[in-house]
Coordinates of C-alpha atoms in Angstrom, one line a residue:
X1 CA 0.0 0.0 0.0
X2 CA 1.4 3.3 -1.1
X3 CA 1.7 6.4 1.0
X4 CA 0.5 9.7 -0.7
X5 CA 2.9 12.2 -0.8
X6 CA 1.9 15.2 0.9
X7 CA 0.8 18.1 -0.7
X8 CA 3.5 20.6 -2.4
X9 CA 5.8 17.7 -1.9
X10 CA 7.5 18.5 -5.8
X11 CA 8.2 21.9 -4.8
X12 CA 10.1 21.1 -1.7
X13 CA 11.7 18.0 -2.8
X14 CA 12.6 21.1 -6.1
X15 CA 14.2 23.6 -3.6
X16 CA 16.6 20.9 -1.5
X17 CA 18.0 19.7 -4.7
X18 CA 18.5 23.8 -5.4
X19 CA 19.9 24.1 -1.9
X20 CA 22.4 20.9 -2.2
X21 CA 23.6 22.6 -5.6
X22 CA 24.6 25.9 -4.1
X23 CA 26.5 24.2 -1.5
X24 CA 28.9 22.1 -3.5
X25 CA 29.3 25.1 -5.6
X26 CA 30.7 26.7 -2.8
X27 CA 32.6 24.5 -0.8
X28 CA 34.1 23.7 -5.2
X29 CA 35.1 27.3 -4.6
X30 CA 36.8 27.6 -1.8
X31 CA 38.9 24.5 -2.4
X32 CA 40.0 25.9 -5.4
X33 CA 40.8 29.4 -3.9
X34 CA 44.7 29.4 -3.3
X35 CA 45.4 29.0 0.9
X36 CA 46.8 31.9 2.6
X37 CA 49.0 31.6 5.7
X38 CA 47.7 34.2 8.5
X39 CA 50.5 36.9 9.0
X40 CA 51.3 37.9 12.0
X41 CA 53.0 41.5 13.0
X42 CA 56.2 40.2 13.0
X43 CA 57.1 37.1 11.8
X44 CA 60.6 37.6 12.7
X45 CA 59.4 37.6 16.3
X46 CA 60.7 34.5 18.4
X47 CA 57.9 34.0 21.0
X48 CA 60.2 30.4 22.8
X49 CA 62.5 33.2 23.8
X50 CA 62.4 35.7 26.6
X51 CA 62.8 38.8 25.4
X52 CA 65.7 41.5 26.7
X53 CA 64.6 43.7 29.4
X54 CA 63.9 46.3 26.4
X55 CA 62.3 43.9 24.7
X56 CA 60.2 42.9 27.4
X57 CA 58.3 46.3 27.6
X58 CA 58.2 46.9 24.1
X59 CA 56.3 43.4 23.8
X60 CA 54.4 44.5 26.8
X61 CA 53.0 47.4 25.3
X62 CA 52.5 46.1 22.0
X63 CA 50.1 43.1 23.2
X64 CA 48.2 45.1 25.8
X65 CA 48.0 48.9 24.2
X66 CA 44.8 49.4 25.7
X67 CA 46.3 48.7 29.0
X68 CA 49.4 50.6 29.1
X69 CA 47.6 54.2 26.6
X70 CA 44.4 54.1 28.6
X71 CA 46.6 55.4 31.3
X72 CA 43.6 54.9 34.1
X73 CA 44.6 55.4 37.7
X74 CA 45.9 51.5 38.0
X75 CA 48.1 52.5 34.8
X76 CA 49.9 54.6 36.9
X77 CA 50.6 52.2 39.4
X78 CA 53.6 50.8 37.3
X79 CA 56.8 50.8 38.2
X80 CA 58.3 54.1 37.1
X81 CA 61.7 52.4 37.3
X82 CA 60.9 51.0 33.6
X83 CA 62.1 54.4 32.7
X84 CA 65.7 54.5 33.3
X85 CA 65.5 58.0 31.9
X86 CA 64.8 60.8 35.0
X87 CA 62.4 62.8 34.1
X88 CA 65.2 66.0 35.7
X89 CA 67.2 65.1 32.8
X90 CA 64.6 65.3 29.4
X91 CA 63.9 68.4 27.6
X92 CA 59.9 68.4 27.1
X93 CA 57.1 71.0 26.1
X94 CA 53.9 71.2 26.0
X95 CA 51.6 72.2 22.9
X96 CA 52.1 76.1 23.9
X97 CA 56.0 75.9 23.7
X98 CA 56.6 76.1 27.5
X99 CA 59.0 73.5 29.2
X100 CA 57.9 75.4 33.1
X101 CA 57.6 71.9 34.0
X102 CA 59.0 68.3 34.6
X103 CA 56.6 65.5 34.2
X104 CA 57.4 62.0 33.3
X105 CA 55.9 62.0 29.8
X106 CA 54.2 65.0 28.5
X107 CA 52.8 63.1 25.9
X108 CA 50.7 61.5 28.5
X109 CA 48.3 64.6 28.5
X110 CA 45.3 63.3 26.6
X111 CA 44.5 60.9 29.0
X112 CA 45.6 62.4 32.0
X113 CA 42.8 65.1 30.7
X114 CA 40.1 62.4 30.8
X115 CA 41.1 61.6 34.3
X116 CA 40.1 64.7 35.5
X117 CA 36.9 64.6 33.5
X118 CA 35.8 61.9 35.0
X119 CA 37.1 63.1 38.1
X120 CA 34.9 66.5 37.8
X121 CA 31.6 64.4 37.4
X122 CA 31.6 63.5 41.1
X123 CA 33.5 66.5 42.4
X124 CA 30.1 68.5 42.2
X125 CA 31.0 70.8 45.3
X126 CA 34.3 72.1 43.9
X127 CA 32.6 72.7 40.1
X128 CA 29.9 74.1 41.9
X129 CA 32.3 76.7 43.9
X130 CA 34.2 77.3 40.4
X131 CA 30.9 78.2 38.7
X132 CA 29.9 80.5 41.2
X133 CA 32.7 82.4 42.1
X134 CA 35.0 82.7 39.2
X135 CA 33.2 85.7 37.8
X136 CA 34.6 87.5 40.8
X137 CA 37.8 86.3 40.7
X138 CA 38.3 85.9 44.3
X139 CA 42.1 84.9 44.1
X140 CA 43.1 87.2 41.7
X141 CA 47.0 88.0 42.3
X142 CA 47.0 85.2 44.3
X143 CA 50.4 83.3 43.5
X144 CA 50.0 79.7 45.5
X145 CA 52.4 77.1 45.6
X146 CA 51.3 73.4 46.6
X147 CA 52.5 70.2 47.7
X148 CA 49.8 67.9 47.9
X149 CA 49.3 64.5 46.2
X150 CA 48.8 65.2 42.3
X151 CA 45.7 62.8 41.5
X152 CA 43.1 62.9 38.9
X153 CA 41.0 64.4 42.1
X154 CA 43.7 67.1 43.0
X155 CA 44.0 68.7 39.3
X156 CA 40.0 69.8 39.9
X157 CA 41.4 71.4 42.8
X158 CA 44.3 73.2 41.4
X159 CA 42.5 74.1 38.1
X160 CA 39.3 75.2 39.9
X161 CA 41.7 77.5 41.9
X162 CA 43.2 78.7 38.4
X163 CA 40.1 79.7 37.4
X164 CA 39.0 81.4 40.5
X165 CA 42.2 84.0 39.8
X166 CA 45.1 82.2 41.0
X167 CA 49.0 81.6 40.0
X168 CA 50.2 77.8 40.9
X169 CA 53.6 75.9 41.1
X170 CA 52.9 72.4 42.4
X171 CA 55.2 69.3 43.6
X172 CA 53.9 66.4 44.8
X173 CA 53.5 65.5 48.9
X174 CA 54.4 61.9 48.3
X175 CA 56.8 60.4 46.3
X176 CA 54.5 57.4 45.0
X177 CA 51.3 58.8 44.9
X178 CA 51.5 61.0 41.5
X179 CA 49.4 60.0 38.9
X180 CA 51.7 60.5 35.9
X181 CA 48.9 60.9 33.0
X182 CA 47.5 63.6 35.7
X183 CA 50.6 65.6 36.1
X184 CA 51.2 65.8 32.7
X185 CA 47.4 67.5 31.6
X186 CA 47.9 70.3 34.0
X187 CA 51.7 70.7 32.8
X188 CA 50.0 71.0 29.5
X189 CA 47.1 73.1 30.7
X190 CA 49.9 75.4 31.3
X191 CA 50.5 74.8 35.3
X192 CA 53.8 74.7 36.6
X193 CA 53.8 70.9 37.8
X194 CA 57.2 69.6 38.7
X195 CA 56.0 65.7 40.2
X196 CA 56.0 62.4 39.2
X197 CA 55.9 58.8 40.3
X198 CA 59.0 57.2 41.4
X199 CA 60.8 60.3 42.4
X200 CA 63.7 59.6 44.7
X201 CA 64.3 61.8 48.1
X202 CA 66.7 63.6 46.1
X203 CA 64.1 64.5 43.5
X204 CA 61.4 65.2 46.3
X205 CA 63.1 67.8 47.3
X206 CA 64.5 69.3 43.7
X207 CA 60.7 69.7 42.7
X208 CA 59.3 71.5 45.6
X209 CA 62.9 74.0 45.4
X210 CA 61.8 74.4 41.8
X211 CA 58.1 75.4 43.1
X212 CA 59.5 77.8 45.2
X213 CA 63.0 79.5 43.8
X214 CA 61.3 81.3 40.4
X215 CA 62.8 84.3 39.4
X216 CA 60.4 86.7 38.7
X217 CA 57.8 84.9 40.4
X218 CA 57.3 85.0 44.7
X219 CA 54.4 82.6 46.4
X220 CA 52.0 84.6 48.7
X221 CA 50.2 81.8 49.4
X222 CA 51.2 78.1 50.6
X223 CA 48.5 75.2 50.1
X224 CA 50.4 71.9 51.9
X225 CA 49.8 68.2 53.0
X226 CA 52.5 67.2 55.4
X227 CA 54.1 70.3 56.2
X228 CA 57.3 69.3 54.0
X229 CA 56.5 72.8 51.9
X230 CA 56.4 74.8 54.6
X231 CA 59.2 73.6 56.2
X232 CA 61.5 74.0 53.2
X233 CA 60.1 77.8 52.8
X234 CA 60.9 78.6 56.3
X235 CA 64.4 76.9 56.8
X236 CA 65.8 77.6 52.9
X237 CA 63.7 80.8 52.1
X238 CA 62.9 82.8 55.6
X239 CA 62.2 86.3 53.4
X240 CA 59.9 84.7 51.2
X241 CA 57.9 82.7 54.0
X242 CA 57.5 86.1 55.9
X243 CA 55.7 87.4 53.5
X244 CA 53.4 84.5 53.0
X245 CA 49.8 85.9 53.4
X246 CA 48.6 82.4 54.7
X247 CA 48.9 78.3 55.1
X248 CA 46.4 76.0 54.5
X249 CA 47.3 72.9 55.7
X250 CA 45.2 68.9 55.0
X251 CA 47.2 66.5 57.4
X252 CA 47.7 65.8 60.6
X253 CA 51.2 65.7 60.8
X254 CA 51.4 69.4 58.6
X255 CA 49.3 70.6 61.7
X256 CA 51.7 68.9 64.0
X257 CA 54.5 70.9 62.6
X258 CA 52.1 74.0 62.3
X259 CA 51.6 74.1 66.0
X260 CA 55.0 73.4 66.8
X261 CA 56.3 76.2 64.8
X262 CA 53.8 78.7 66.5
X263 CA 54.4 77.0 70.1
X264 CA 58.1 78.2 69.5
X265 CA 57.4 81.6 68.7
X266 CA 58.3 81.2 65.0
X267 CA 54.6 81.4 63.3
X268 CA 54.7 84.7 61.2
X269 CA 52.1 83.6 59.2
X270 CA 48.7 82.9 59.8
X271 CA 47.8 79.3 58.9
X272 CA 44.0 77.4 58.6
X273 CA 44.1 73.6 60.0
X274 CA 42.1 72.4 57.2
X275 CA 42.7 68.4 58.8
X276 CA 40.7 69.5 62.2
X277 CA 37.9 70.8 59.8
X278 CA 34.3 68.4 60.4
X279 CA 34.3 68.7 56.7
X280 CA 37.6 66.8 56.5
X281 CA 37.7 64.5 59.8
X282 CA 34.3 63.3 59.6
X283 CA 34.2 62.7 55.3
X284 CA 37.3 61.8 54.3
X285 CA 39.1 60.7 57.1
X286 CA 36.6 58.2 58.2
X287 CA 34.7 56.8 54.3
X288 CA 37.6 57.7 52.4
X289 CA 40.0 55.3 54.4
X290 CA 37.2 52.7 54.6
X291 CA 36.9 52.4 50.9
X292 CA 40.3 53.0 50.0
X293 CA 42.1 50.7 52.9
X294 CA 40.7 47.5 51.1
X295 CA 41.5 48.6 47.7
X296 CA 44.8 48.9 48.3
X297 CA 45.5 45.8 50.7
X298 CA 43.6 44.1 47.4
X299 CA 46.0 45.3 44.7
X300 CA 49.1 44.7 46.4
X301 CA 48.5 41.1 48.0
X302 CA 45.4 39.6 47.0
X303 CA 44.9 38.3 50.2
X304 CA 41.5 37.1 51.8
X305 CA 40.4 39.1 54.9
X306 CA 38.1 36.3 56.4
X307 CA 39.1 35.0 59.4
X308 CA 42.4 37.2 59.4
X309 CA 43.7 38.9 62.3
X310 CA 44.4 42.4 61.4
X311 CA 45.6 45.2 64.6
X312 CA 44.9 48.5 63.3
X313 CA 47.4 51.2 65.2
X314 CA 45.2 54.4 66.2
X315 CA 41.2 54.4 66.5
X316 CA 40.8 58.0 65.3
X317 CA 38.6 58.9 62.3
X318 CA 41.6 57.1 59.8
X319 CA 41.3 53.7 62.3
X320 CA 37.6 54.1 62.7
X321 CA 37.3 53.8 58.7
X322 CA 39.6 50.9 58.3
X323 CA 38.4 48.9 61.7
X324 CA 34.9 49.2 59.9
X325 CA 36.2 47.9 56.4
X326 CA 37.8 44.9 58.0
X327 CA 35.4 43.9 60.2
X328 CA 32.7 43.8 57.4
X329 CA 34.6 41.3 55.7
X330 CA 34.8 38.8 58.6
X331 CA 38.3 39.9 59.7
X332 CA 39.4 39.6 63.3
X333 CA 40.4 43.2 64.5
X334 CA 42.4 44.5 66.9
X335 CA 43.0 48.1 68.0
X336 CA 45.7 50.0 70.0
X337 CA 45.1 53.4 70.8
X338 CA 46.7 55.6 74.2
X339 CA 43.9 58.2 73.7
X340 CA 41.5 57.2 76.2
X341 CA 38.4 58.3 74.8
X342 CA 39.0 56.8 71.4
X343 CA 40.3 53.6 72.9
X344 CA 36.5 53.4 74.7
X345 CA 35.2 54.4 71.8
X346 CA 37.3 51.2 70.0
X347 CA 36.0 48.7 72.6
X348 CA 32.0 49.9 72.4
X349 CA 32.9 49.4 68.8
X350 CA 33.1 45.6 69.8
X351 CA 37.3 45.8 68.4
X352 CA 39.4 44.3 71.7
X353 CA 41.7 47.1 72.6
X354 CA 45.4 46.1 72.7
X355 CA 49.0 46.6 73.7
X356 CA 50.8 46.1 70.1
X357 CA 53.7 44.0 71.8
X358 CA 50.5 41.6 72.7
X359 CA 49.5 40.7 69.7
X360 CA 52.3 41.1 67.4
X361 CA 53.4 37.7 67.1
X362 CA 49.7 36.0 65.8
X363 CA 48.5 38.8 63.8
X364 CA 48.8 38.6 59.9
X365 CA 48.4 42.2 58.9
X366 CA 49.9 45.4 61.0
X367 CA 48.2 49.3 59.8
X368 CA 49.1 52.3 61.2
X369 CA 47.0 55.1 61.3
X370 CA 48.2 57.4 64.1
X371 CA 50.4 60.5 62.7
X372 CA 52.8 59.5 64.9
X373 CA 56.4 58.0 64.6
X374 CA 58.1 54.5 65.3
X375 CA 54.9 52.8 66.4
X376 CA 56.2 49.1 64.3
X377 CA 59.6 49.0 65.5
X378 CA 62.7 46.6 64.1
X379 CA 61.6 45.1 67.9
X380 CA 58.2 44.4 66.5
X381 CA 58.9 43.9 63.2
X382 CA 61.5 40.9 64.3
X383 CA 58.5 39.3 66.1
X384 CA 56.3 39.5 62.9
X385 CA 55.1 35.7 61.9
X386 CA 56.2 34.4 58.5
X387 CA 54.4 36.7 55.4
X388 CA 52.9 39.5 58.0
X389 CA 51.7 42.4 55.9
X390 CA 52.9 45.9 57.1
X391 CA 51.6 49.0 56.2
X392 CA 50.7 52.8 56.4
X393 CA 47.1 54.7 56.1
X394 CA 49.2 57.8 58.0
X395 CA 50.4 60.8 55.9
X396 CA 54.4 60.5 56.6
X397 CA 56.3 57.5 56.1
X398 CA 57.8 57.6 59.8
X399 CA 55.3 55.7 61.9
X400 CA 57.0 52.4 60.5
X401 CA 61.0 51.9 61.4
X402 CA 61.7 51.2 57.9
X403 CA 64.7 52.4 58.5
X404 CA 65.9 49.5 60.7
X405 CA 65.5 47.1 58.1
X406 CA 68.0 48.3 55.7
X407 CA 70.3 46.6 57.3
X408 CA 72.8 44.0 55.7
X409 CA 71.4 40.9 57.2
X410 CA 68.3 41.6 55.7
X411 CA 67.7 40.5 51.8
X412 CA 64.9 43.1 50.2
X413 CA 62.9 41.5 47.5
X414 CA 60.9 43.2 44.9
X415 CA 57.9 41.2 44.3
X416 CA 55.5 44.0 42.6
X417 CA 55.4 47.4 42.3
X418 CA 55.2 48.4 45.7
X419 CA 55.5 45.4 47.1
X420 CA 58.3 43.9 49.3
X421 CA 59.6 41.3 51.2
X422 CA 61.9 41.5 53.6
X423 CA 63.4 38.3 54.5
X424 CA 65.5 37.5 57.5
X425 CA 68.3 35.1 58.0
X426 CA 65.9 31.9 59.1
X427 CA 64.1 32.2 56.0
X428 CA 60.9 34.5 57.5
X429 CA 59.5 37.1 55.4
X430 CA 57.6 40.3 55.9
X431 CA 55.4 41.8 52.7
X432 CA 56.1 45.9 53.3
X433 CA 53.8 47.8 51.3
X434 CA 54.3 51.0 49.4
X435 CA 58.1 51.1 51.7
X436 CA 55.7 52.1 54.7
X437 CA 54.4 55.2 52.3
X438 CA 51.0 56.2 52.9
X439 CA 49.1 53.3 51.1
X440 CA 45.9 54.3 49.8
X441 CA 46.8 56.9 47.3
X442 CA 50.7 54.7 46.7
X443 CA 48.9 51.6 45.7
X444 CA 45.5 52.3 44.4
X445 CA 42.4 55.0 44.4
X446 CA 40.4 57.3 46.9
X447 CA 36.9 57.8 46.3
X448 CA 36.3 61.0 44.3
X449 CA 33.5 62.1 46.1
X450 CA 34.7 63.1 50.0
X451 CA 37.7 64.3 48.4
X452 CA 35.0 66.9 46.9
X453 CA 34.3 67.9 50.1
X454 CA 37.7 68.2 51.4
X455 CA 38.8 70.2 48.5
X456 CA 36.1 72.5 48.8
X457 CA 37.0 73.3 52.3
X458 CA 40.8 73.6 50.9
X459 CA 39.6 76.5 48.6
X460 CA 37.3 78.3 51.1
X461 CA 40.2 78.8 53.1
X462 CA 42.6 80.0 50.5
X463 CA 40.3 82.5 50.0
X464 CA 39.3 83.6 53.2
X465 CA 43.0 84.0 54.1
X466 CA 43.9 85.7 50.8
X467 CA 41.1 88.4 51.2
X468 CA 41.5 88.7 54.9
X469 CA 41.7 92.2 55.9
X470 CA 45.5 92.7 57.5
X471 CA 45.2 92.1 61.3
X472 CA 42.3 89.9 61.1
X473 CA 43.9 86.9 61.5
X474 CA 47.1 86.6 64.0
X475 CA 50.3 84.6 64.0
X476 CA 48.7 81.5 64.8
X477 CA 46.9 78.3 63.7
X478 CA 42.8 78.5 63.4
X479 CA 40.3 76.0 63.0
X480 CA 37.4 76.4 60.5
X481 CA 34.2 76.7 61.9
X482 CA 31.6 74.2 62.5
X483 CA 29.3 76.9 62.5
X484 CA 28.6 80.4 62.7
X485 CA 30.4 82.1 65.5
X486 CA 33.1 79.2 65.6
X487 CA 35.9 80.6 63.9
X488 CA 39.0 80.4 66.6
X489 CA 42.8 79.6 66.7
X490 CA 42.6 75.8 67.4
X491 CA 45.2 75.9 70.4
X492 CA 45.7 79.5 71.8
X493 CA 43.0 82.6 72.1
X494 CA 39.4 82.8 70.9
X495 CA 38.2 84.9 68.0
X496 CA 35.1 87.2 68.6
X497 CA 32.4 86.2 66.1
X498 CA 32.0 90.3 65.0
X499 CA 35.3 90.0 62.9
X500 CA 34.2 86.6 60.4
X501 CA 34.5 87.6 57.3
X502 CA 31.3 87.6 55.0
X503 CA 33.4 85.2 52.9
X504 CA 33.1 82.6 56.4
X505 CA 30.0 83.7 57.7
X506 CA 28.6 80.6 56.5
X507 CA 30.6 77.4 57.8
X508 CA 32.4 75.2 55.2
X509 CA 30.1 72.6 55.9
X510 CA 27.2 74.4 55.4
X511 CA 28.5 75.9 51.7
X512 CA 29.9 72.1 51.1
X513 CA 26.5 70.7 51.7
X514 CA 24.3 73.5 49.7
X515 CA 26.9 73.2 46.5
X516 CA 26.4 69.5 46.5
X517 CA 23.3 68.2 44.5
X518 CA 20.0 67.7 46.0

């Protein structure tokens, strides 16, 4: 019995054998089409051997291009060393013909530029402030030079302080935390930049002189973050810091020197102690160190917090940030602190409150965050387990003995850019990070945002102490205001509220706040 075929079964049985055709047609074309051997680059190129240490970065660059020319904030966290050239010794200019500047690679200005762009996006306060005020012009004649770190973050500051009327020569606070790409988009925005990463302490020190000694050109205004500015105006260039109109100092240990300066009688300047501010202390002390302390820990040693034992070296608003961080990700933390009220405040916190010498042999990672020096000694540091972590969230590089371990018993070995270990003659090994350095901004990123604020607060004082009425302010170091009526040296007489300027008669955090979005 004979199936039917189904209906249209001719026409479909028509268009397979029209199908089947094309297909050997094809497949008869491509074998006769001649076969072509894919070319690569460079054929000459021998990839079974390892290239020269030239050839090694050439290679490097040319397989990842997007890595290397993107030149984000982790592309500057390479090892500057790869340049053997300094940058003291190049001849560079920018598009305009000046060479008032020494940057590692100017050529590193386009994307330096979109750094800051994206940087300005979430720096509403400060772009707010620049909007506002630079019709009037507020530093005009102003001539300020800076040493702060040069981020992505601190070129909105410096440019928004261009734009408000102001003259600026800037070096850089610290010697690993330059962003290259950065520093070379304001040196090509025409600022006199003199920083980048890598520097030696020999170069640290030749780019803040070159700030200073211009001819032709005399700071009367200091913007600082660690006091290292103002210390080399005062001891090398005593006419010039007497005629300083004002200091604004960021960090703790700037203030430290600030106040021992005027406790000896040797003030002659007026100076704002921007780190005391509540619009510094309680932002970016406390959520910009909670962010950034895991960040950089991350970058450097990949390590897995949970279940670690971690001692964290001072419970102030630096401490409180990273003690938070940690603990969130299941770390066991410890806390030393010899202020009293911060050490209760550590324990209510639920942290057990320490003596460093009891806890130094179990613990896996050490942070300081005190402003203080020698709180890891070589005593400590030789009671560290095997592959301890060591490192800094402070602003100077003194509160670990680093110092103590460059010793010739003790091997250094470069594992990553900034990271080493320090090995000892059984064989045990200590993973220093950033060579003690501040590591947030040496090893990765701060969050754009509460530097904003900080930055903000930076400026207000600038021009509060540049349009300051002569006598206003004293020899001495003030405190911004909390709120209206505040306004007083932070350590010596009070200020009656009848002499705030109109410029302060609205505290920082106040304007911070209202320039921020709703």
């Amino acid at each position: 019995m004979s199936v039917p075929e189904p209906a249209g079964g001719e026409e479909v049985k028509q268009a397979k054998e029209v199908e089947d055709a094309e297909k050997y047609s094809f497949m008869a074309t491509v074998t006769k089409a001649p076969k072509k051997q894919i070319q690569f680059a460079d054929d000459m190129q021998e990839f079974t051997k390892f290239p020269t240490k030239t050839g090694r970065r050439s290679l490097s660059r040319s397989i990842s291009q997007s890595s290397t020319d993107s030149y984000s904030s982790a592309a500057s966290y390479t090892d500057s060393s790869d340049d053997e050239v300094s940058p003291r010794e190049k001849q560079q200019t920018n598009s305009k013909g000046s060479s008032n500047f020494c940057v590692k690679n100017i050529k590193q200005a386009e994307f330096g530029r979109r750094e800051i762009e994206i940087a300005e996006q979430d720096m509403s306060a400060l772009i707010s402030l620049r909007k506002r005020a630079q019709g009037e012009k507020p530093l005009a004649g102003a001539k300020i030079v800076g040493c702060t770190h040069i981020t992505a973050q601190t070129a909105v500051l410096i440019e928004t302080l261009c734009a408000l009327g102001a003259q600026c020569r800037w070096s850089a606070c610290n010697i690993y935390s330059t962003q290259n790409e950065v520093a070379a988009a304001l040196a090509e925005a025409g600022v006199a930049v003199f920083a980048w990463k890598g520097e030696s302490e020999d170069d640290f020190w030749w780019c803040i002189d070159r700030c200073v000694n211009v001819d032709g050109w005399q700071a009367n205004m200091i913007l600082d973050d660690g006091g290292d500015l103002t210390h080399w105006v005062y001891k090398k260039y005593p006419n010039v810091f007497k005629k300083i109109r004002g200091i604004v100092e960021e960090s703790v240990t700037g203030v430290h020197r600030l106040y021992q300066l005027s406790k000896a009688g040797k003030l002659c300047v007026p100076a704002m102690n921007v780190n005391d501010s509540v619009t510094k202390q309680k932002f970016d002390n406390l959520y910009c160190c909670r962010e950034s302390i895991l960040d950089g820990l991350k970058r450097t040693t990949d390590v897995m917090f949970g279940g670690k034992q971690v001692v964290v070296c001072g419970y102030g608003e630096v401490g409180k940030g990273c003690c938070a961080a940690l603990k969130a990700l299941g770390a066991i933390v410890y806390v030393t602190e010899i202020d009293p009220i911060c050490a209760l405040q550590a324990c209510m916190d639920g942290f057990r409150v320490v003596k460093l010498s009891e806890v130094i042999r179990q613990v896996d990672v050490v942070i300081t965050c005190t402003g203080n020096k020698n709180v890891v000694t070589r005593e400590h540091l030789d009671r560290m387990k095997n592959s301890c972590i060591v490192c800094n969230m402070g602003h100077s590089n003194t509160e670990i003995d680093v110092t103590s371990l460059r010793t010739p018993e003790l091997t250094w070995e470069r594992v990553r850019s900034q990271v080493d270990h320090v090995i000892w003659p059984d064989g045990k090994r200590v993973v220093l990070l950033a060579e003690g350095r501040l590591l947030n901004l040496s090893c990765s990123t701060v969050p754009t945002f509460v530097l904003s604020i900080t930055a903000t607060t930076q400026a207000l004082a600038l021009i509060e102490l540049y349009n300051a009425p002569e006598g206003r302010y004293k020899q001495d170091v003030y405190l911004l205001p909390k709120k209206m009526g505040d306004m007083r040296p932070f350590s010596c007489h009070m200020m009656s509220p009848s002499i705030i300027s109109p410029a302060m008669s609205t505290s920082p955090a106040c304007i911070c706040l209202r320039l921020m979005p709703t």
